[in-house]
Coordinates of C-alpha atoms in Angstrom, one line a residue:
M1 CA 102.2 70.7 132.9
Y2 CA 104.0 73.6 134.5
P3 CA 103.4 76.4 135.1
I4 CA 99.9 75.9 136.2
R5 CA 97.9 78.9 135.0
V6 CA 95.3 80.1 137.5
L7 CA 92.7 82.5 136.4
H8 CA 91.9 85.2 139.0
I9 CA 88.7 87.2 138.6
L10 CA 88.5 90.8 139.9
N11 CA 86.8 94.1 139.0
A12 CA 90.1 96.0 138.1
M13 CA 93.7 95.6 139.1
N14 CA 94.0 98.8 141.2
R15 CA 95.4 99.2 144.7
G16 CA 92.4 97.9 146.7
G17 CA 92.6 95.4 149.5
A18 CA 91.8 92.2 147.6
E19 CA 93.9 93.3 144.6
S20 CA 96.9 94.0 146.9
M21 CA 96.6 90.7 148.6
V22 CA 96.5 88.9 145.2
M23 CA 99.6 90.8 144.0
N24 CA 101.5 90.1 147.2
L25 CA 100.9 86.3 146.6
Y26 CA 101.7 86.7 142.9
R27 CA 105.1 88.3 143.6
A28 CA 105.9 85.6 146.1
V29 CA 104.9 82.3 144.4
D30 CA 107.4 80.3 142.3
R31 CA 106.1 81.4 138.9
S32 CA 107.8 78.4 137.2
I33 CA 105.2 76.3 139.1
I34 CA 102.2 78.7 139.4
Q35 CA 101.3 81.6 137.0
F36 CA 98.5 84.0 137.6
D37 CA 96.3 85.3 134.8
F38 CA 93.4 87.8 135.3
I39 CA 90.0 88.6 134.0
V40 CA 88.9 92.1 134.9
H41 CA 85.6 94.0 134.4
S42 CA 87.1 97.3 133.4
E43 CA 88.6 98.5 130.2
K44 CA 90.5 101.2 132.0
K45 CA 94.1 100.3 132.6
G46 CA 94.7 99.1 136.2
E47 CA 97.5 100.3 138.4
F48 CA 99.0 96.8 138.6
N49 CA 98.6 96.0 134.9
D50 CA 102.2 96.7 133.9
E51 CA 103.6 94.7 136.8
I52 CA 101.3 91.8 136.0
E53 CA 102.6 91.7 132.4
Q54 CA 106.2 92.0 133.5
L55 CA 105.7 89.0 135.8
G56 CA 104.3 86.9 132.8
G57 CA 100.6 87.3 133.5
K58 CA 97.9 87.8 131.0
I59 CA 94.9 90.2 131.4
Y60 CA 91.5 89.7 129.7
V61 CA 88.7 92.2 129.9
C62 CA 85.1 91.0 130.1
P63 CA 82.0 93.2 129.9
K64 CA 80.8 94.7 133.2
F65 CA 77.6 93.0 134.5
K66 CA 74.8 95.6 134.6
G67 CA 71.8 93.4 135.3
H68 CA 70.1 93.9 131.9
N69 CA 72.9 92.3 130.0
I70 CA 72.8 88.9 131.7
F71 CA 72.6 87.0 128.4
Q72 CA 75.5 88.8 126.8
Y73 CA 77.5 88.5 130.0
K74 CA 77.1 84.7 130.2
L75 CA 77.8 84.4 126.5
W76 CA 81.1 86.2 126.9
W77 CA 82.1 83.6 129.5
E78 CA 80.9 80.7 127.4
T79 CA 83.0 82.0 124.5
F80 CA 86.1 82.6 126.7
F81 CA 86.2 79.1 128.1
R82 CA 85.6 77.5 124.7
E83 CA 88.6 79.4 123.3
H84 CA 90.9 79.0 126.3
K85 CA 91.2 75.4 127.2
E86 CA 94.5 75.9 129.0
Y87 CA 92.7 76.9 132.3
R88 CA 91.8 74.3 134.9
I89 CA 91.4 76.5 138.0
L90 CA 89.3 79.7 138.4
H91 CA 89.8 81.8 141.6
S92 CA 87.1 84.5 142.0
H93 CA 87.6 87.5 144.3
I94 CA 84.3 89.2 143.4
R95 CA 81.0 87.9 144.7
S96 CA 77.8 89.1 143.1
C97 CA 78.2 88.2 139.5
A98 CA 80.3 85.2 140.2
S99 CA 77.2 83.1 140.5
L100 CA 76.7 83.7 136.8
Y101 CA 80.1 82.6 135.6
I102 CA 81.1 79.9 138.0
P103 CA 78.5 77.4 136.6
V104 CA 79.8 78.2 133.1
A105 CA 83.4 77.5 134.2
K106 CA 82.4 74.2 135.8
K107 CA 80.6 73.2 132.7
H108 CA 83.9 73.6 130.8
G109 CA 85.8 71.5 133.4
L110 CA 87.4 74.1 135.6
K111 CA 87.7 73.7 139.3
T112 CA 86.3 76.8 141.0
I113 CA 87.2 78.8 144.1
I114 CA 85.2 81.7 145.6
H115 CA 87.2 84.0 148.0
S116 CA 85.5 86.2 150.6
H117 CA 87.3 89.4 151.3
S118 CA 84.6 91.3 153.2
T119 CA 81.9 91.1 155.9
S120 CA 79.3 93.5 154.3
N121 CA 77.8 94.7 151.1
G122 CA 77.0 98.1 152.5
K123 CA 73.4 99.4 152.5
G124 CA 70.6 100.1 150.0
F125 CA 69.1 98.4 147.0
K126 CA 72.5 97.4 145.5
S127 CA 73.4 95.7 148.8
L128 CA 70.2 93.6 148.6
A129 CA 70.8 92.7 145.0
K130 CA 74.4 91.6 145.8
K131 CA 73.1 89.5 148.7
I132 CA 70.6 87.7 146.5
L133 CA 73.2 87.1 143.7
Q134 CA 76.0 85.8 146.0
Y135 CA 73.9 83.4 148.1
P136 CA 74.2 80.5 145.6
L137 CA 78.0 80.6 145.7
R138 CA 78.3 78.4 148.7
Y139 CA 76.7 75.6 146.7
Q140 CA 78.2 76.4 143.3
A141 CA 81.9 76.7 144.0
D142 CA 84.1 73.7 144.5
Y143 CA 86.2 75.4 147.2
L144 CA 85.4 78.2 149.7
V145 CA 88.2 80.5 150.8
A146 CA 88.1 83.5 153.1
C147 CA 90.6 86.0 154.5
S148 CA 89.2 85.6 158.0
K149 CA 86.7 83.6 160.1
E150 CA 84.2 86.4 160.0
A151 CA 84.5 86.9 156.2
G152 CA 83.9 83.2 155.7
E153 CA 80.9 83.0 158.0
W154 CA 79.4 86.1 156.4
L155 CA 79.5 84.9 152.8
F156 CA 79.1 81.2 153.2
G157 CA 77.2 80.7 156.5
K158 CA 78.5 78.9 159.6
A159 CA 76.5 75.7 158.9
Y160 CA 77.7 75.3 155.4
L161 CA 81.3 75.7 156.3
R162 CA 81.1 72.6 158.5
R163 CA 80.2 70.6 155.4
G164 CA 82.1 72.3 152.6
K165 CA 85.7 72.4 151.5
Y166 CA 86.9 75.6 153.2
M167 CA 90.2 77.2 154.1
I168 CA 91.4 80.6 155.4
I169 CA 94.2 82.3 153.5
P170 CA 95.6 85.1 155.6
N171 CA 96.2 88.5 154.0
A172 CA 99.9 88.1 154.3
V173 CA 102.6 90.7 153.6
D174 CA 106.3 90.9 152.8
V175 CA 107.4 91.7 156.3
K176 CA 110.9 92.8 155.3
K177 CA 109.6 95.4 153.0
F178 CA 107.8 97.2 155.9
S179 CA 110.5 96.8 158.6
L180 CA 111.5 100.1 160.2
N181 CA 114.2 101.9 158.3
E182 CA 115.4 105.2 159.9
N183 CA 117.0 106.5 156.7
V184 CA 113.8 106.0 154.7
R185 CA 111.8 107.5 157.6
N186 CA 113.9 110.6 157.8
D187 CA 114.0 111.0 154.0
Y188 CA 110.2 110.7 153.6
R189 CA 109.4 113.0 156.5
K190 CA 111.6 115.6 154.9
Q191 CA 109.9 115.1 151.5
L192 CA 106.5 115.4 153.1
G193 CA 107.4 118.4 155.2
V194 CA 106.5 116.8 158.5
E195 CA 109.8 116.8 160.2
G196 CA 109.3 117.3 164.0
K197 CA 105.6 116.5 163.6
I198 CA 103.5 113.7 165.1
V199 CA 102.1 112.0 162.0
F200 CA 98.9 110.0 162.1
G201 CA 98.2 107.9 159.1
N202 CA 95.5 105.8 157.3
V203 CA 95.7 103.8 154.1
G204 CA 92.5 102.9 152.3
R205 CA 90.2 103.8 149.4
F206 CA 87.8 106.7 149.9
H207 CA 84.8 104.5 150.5
E208 CA 82.0 104.5 153.1
S209 CA 83.4 101.4 154.7
K210 CA 86.6 103.2 155.7
N211 CA 84.7 105.7 157.9
H212 CA 86.8 108.7 156.9
M213 CA 84.3 111.2 158.3
F214 CA 84.8 109.8 161.8
L215 CA 88.5 109.6 161.2
L216 CA 88.6 113.4 160.4
D217 CA 86.5 114.2 163.5
V218 CA 89.0 112.2 165.6
F219 CA 92.0 114.0 164.1
S220 CA 90.3 117.3 164.5
E221 CA 90.1 116.7 168.2
I222 CA 93.7 115.4 168.3
H223 CA 94.9 118.6 166.4
R224 CA 92.8 120.8 168.7
R225 CA 94.7 119.4 171.7
N226 CA 98.1 119.3 170.0
G227 CA 98.8 121.6 167.0
N228 CA 102.0 119.8 166.2
T229 CA 100.1 117.0 164.5
V230 CA 99.5 116.0 160.9
L231 CA 97.1 113.4 159.3
M232 CA 98.3 111.5 156.2
L233 CA 95.5 109.9 154.1
V234 CA 96.9 107.5 151.5
G235 CA 94.3 106.5 148.9
D236 CA 91.6 107.8 146.6
G237 CA 88.1 107.1 145.6
Y238 CA 84.6 108.4 144.8
L239 CA 84.3 110.2 148.2
R240 CA 87.4 112.3 147.7
S241 CA 85.4 115.6 147.2
V242 CA 83.3 114.9 150.3
I243 CA 86.5 114.3 152.3
E244 CA 88.1 117.4 151.0
N245 CA 85.0 119.5 151.9
R246 CA 85.0 118.1 155.4
I247 CA 88.7 118.8 155.8
H248 CA 88.0 122.5 154.8
Q249 CA 85.0 122.7 157.2
L250 CA 87.1 121.5 160.1
G251 CA 89.9 124.1 159.3
L252 CA 92.4 121.3 158.7
D253 CA 93.6 122.3 155.2
N254 CA 97.2 122.8 156.3
S255 CA 97.2 119.7 158.6
V256 CA 95.9 116.9 156.4
I257 CA 98.0 115.4 153.5
L258 CA 96.1 113.7 150.7
T259 CA 98.7 111.6 148.9
G260 CA 96.4 109.9 146.5
T261 CA 97.0 106.3 145.4
R262 CA 100.6 105.4 145.9
S263 CA 102.9 102.5 145.1
D264 CA 105.3 103.4 147.9
V265 CA 103.1 102.6 150.9
P266 CA 105.9 100.9 152.8
N267 CA 107.9 104.1 152.7
L268 CA 105.0 106.3 153.6
M269 CA 104.3 104.1 156.6
Q270 CA 107.9 104.7 157.7
A271 CA 107.0 108.4 158.0
M272 CA 104.0 107.8 160.2
D273 CA 103.9 107.5 164.0
V274 CA 100.4 106.2 164.7
F275 CA 98.0 104.3 162.4
L276 CA 94.3 105.2 162.7
F277 CA 91.8 102.6 161.3
P278 CA 88.2 103.2 162.3
S279 CA 86.6 101.1 159.5
L280 CA 82.9 100.2 159.7
W281 CA 83.5 96.8 158.1
E282 CA 86.4 94.8 156.6
G283 CA 87.3 91.2 155.7
L284 CA 90.8 91.2 157.1
P285 CA 92.5 94.5 156.0
V286 CA 95.9 94.0 154.4
T287 CA 96.9 97.6 155.4
L288 CA 96.4 96.8 159.0
V289 CA 98.8 93.8 158.7
E290 CA 101.3 96.1 156.9
A291 CA 101.0 98.8 159.6
Q292 CA 101.9 96.2 162.2
A293 CA 104.8 95.0 160.1
A294 CA 106.0 98.6 160.0
G295 CA 105.9 98.6 163.9
L296 CA 103.1 101.2 164.1
P297 CA 100.8 101.5 167.1
C298 CA 97.3 100.9 165.6
L299 CA 94.1 102.4 166.9
V300 CA 91.4 100.1 165.4
S301 CA 87.6 100.0 165.2
D302 CA 86.2 97.1 167.3
R303 CA 84.1 96.2 164.3
I304 CA 87.1 94.6 162.5
T305 CA 87.8 90.9 162.9
T306 CA 90.1 90.0 165.8
D307 CA 92.0 87.8 163.3
A308 CA 93.9 91.1 162.5
D309 CA 95.2 91.3 166.1
I310 CA 98.6 89.8 165.3
S311 CA 100.5 91.8 167.9
N312 CA 100.3 94.1 170.9
L313 CA 100.4 97.1 168.6
I314 CA 96.6 96.8 168.2
H315 CA 94.4 99.0 170.4
R316 CA 90.6 98.5 169.9
L317 CA 88.1 101.2 170.4
S318 CA 84.4 101.6 169.6
I319 CA 83.4 104.2 167.0
D320 CA 81.0 106.1 169.2
D321 CA 83.4 108.3 171.1
V322 CA 85.8 110.7 169.4
S323 CA 87.3 111.8 172.7
K324 CA 88.4 108.3 173.6
W325 CA 90.2 107.9 170.3
A326 CA 92.0 111.3 170.8
D327 CA 92.9 110.3 174.4
L328 CA 94.6 107.1 173.3
A329 CA 96.2 108.6 170.2
L330 CA 98.0 111.3 172.2
S331 CA 99.0 108.8 175.0
P332 CA 102.6 107.5 175.0
L333 CA 102.5 104.8 172.2
V334 CA 105.7 103.0 171.4
R335 CA 106.6 101.9 167.9
H336 CA 108.4 98.6 168.0
D337 CA 109.3 95.5 165.8
V338 CA 106.8 92.7 165.8
S339 CA 108.1 90.8 162.8
K340 CA 108.5 87.6 164.7
E341 CA 104.9 87.7 165.9
I342 CA 103.7 88.3 162.3
K343 CA 105.6 85.4 160.9
A344 CA 104.5 83.1 163.8
S345 CA 100.9 84.0 163.1
G346 CA 101.1 82.9 159.5
F347 CA 101.1 86.4 158.0
D348 CA 104.4 86.2 156.3
I349 CA 103.9 86.2 152.5
K350 CA 106.5 83.4 151.8
D351 CA 104.7 80.9 154.0
S352 CA 101.3 81.8 152.4
A353 CA 102.7 81.5 148.9
K354 CA 104.0 78.0 149.7
S355 CA 100.6 76.9 151.1
L356 CA 98.7 78.4 148.2
T357 CA 101.0 76.7 145.7
T358 CA 100.3 73.3 147.4
F359 CA 96.6 74.0 147.3
Y360 CA 96.6 74.8 143.6
Q361 CA 98.8 71.8 142.8
K362 CA 96.5 69.4 144.7
I363 CA 93.4 70.8 142.9
Y364 CA 95.2 70.6 139.5
E365 CA 96.4 67.1 140.0
G366 CA 93.2 65.9 141.5
N367 CA 94.9 64.8 144.7
E368 CA 93.2 67.2 147.1
N369 CA 92.3 65.9 150.5
G370 CA 91.1 67.1 153.9
E371 CA 94.6 68.2 154.9
V372 CA 94.6 71.2 152.7
Y373 CA 91.5 72.7 154.2
H374 CA 90.8 74.5 157.5
K375 CA 87.6 72.9 158.8
V376 CA 85.3 75.0 161.0
R377 CA 84.4 73.2 164.3

């Protein structure tokens, strides 16, 4: 019977928000009871692949859904479930094409979970296509899960959540890993060449949702007022060249550090002084929880769910006034430990892992009941 192997579905196991959240849980669960396996939609090796295999997980690659290959895509899933009878639970973290494989999984006897990690599909034709494809999920999946209230309402709708089996799984983190460590801080600031500087930071993929253009405008104003400042951008993505060009236009080439995608985010956060997070939309950003765990004052877009306001380190601002962001960024902001608040709010990874284990066990054993769900009132 044990371990129960749960099949997680994602696009690729790189360092994105949903992927990092899944990996945080994977590291924390008792793998003698629950084991994670993965189906991804990219043949390119993911940044977490080696770690997954070291932890005992399996990775399968399915073809990417392109619209015109719907028959081949569904056939791949039919073949997979026919050949892999060991799976009883499917946990999907992608939305649009999930409406194609969830019915197939259910036909083969799997219990299915759809997990909402966002509050927007962006703009344009692709956004509309995703919206149409993801609408049936609230009816198809056996269990509805979200990282925040807003993420759940956006994907599943308020009315349906009152009827369906629904729960919120916070984007929890390993609090100890991010706790302030002066030795690490001093070492990393020396490595990065930012000793004596005020370091503003952001962690996130280079995507329109993260609002990097506004972020750069804010830092440009900060740097104009105080030249002893540096901006550290941790991440990468398809907008990198656009961001690099904007940095050059603003004359910030020597004041912005692009670290690329990194595995040492906890240590990089030690080197920061203030966290800037002006995203246009999010589900519940893991990096914002991590920044609070690191004790960083956080200047945050008011478009992000208030579920992320775990501590008094959060300062909310609208994204229509660069000057107000610069004013607050350069005001006396105190870094301090809020680990107790994070744990009390349910964002400690150990507690989340235990709750998720119970959830999976009840599904697997067929003993689920209302107690494992968070009902919307």
